[in-house]
Short mmCIF file of C-alpha atoms in Angstrom, two decimals:
data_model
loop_
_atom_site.label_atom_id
_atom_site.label_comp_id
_atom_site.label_asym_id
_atom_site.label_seq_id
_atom_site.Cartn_x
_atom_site.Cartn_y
_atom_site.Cartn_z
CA UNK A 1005 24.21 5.14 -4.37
CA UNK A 1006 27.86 6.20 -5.59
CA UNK A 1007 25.31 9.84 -7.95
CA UNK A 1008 25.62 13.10 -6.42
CA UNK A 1009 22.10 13.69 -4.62
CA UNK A 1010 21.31 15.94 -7.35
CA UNK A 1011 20.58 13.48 -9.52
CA UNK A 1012 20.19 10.44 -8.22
CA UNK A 1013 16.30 10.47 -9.07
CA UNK A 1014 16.99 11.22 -12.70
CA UNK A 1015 19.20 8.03 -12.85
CA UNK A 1016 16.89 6.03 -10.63
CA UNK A 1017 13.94 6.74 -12.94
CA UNK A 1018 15.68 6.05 -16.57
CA UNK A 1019 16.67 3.23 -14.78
CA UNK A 1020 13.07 1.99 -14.03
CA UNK A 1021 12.15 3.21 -17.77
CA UNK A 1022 13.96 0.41 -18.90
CA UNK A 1023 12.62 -1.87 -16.87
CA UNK A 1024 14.47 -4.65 -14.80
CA UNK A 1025 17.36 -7.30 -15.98
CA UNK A 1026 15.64 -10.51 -16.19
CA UNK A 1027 17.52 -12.91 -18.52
CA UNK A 1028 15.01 -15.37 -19.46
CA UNK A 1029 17.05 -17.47 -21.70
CA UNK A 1030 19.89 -17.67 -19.10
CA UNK A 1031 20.69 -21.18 -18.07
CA UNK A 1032 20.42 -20.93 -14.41
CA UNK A 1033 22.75 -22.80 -12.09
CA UNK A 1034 21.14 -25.98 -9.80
CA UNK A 1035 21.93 -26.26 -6.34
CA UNK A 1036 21.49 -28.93 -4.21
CA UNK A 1037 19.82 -27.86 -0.94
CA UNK A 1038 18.61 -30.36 1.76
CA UNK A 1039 18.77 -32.93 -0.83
CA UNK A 1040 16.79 -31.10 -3.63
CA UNK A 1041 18.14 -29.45 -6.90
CA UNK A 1042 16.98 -26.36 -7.20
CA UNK A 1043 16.84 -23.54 -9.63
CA UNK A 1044 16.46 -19.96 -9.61
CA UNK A 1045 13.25 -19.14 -11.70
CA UNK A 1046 11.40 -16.17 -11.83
CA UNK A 1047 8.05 -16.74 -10.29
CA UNK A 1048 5.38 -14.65 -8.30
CA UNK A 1049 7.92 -12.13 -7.39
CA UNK A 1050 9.14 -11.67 -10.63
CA UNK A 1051 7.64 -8.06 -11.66
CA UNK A 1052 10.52 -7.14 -8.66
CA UNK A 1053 12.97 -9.33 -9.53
CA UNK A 1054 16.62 -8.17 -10.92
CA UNK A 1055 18.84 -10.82 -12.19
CA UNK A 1056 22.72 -10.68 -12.13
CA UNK A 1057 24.52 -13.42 -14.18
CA UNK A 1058 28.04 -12.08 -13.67
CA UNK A 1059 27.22 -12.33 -9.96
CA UNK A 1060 24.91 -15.34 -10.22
CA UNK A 1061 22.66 -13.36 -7.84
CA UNK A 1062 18.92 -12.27 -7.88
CA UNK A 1063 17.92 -8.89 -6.26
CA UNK A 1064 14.66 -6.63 -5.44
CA UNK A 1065 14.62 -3.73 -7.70
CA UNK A 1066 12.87 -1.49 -5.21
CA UNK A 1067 15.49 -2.09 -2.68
CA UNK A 1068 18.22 -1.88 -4.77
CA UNK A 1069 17.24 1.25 -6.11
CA UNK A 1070 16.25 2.53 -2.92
CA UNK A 1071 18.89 1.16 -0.39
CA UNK A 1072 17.70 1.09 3.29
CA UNK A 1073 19.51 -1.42 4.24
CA UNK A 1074 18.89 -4.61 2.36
CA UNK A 1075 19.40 -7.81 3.92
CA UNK A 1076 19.77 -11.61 2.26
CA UNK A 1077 16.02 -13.00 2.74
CA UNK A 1078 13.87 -15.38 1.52
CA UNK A 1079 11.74 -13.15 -0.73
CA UNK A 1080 8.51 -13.77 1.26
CA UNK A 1081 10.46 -12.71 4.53
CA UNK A 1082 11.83 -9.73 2.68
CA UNK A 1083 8.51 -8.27 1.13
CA UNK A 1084 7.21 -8.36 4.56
CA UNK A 1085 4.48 -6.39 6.29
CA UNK A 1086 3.28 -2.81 5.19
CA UNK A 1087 6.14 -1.32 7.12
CA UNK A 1088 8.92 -3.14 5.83
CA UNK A 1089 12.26 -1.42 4.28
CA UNK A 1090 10.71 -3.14 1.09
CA UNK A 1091 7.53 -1.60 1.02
CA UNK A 1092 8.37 1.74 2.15
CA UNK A 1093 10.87 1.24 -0.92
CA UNK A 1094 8.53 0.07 -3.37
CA UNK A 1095 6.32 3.62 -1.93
CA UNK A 1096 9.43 5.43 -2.86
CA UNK A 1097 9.34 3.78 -6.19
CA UNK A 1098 5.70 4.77 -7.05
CA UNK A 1099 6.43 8.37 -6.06
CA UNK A 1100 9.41 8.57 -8.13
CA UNK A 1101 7.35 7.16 -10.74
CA UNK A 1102 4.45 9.69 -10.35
CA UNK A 1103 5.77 12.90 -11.93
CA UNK A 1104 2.82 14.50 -11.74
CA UNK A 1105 3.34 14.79 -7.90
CA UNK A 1106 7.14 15.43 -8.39
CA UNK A 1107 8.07 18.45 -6.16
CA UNK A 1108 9.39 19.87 -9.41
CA UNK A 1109 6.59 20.11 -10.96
CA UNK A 1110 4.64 21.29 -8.29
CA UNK A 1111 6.95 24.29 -8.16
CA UNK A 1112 6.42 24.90 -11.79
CA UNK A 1113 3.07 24.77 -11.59
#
């Protein structure tokens, strides 16, 4: 969020090119929680999934990428219905990803 508007697509999208931070040899932490250890893994949400070790912390690349205001959910909570802030980020997403579309390109068309 901290790129001039002007380019905050072009950073968004080489960003996406790259494809998300999933350390899959990282030795995740266990928690105990009501009496269980747990562990982060990446499961069905994975495809979305960005992984921080420095901040131990897992996060939605759509809404990271496209901030609307992300809150701390369970992931099912946070995916939500069709009018969620995640889908209508993950929308975003495939439009940014769409350059044929692009406004841009449009124009130089």
């Amino acid at each position: 969020m901290r790129y001039s508007p002007d380019i905050k697509n072009q950073v968004r999208r080489a960003y996406l090119l790259k494809s998300p931070c999933q350390p899959h040899s990282h030795k995740f932490l266990q928690r105990i929680d009501k009496n269980r250890n747990r562990r982060f893994i990446f499961d069905e949400f994975g495809s979305l999934l960005e992984y921080s070790i420095a901040k131990d912390a897992a996060y939605c690349l759509y809404c990271y990428l496209f901030y609307l205001g992300r809150k701390k959910e369970r992931l099912r909570e946070h995916v939500g219905d069709h009018n969620s802030d995640h889908n209508r980020c993950r929308l975003l997403f495939q439009d940014l990803m769409n350059q044929a579309q692009h406004i841009e390109e449009s124009i130089l068309k």
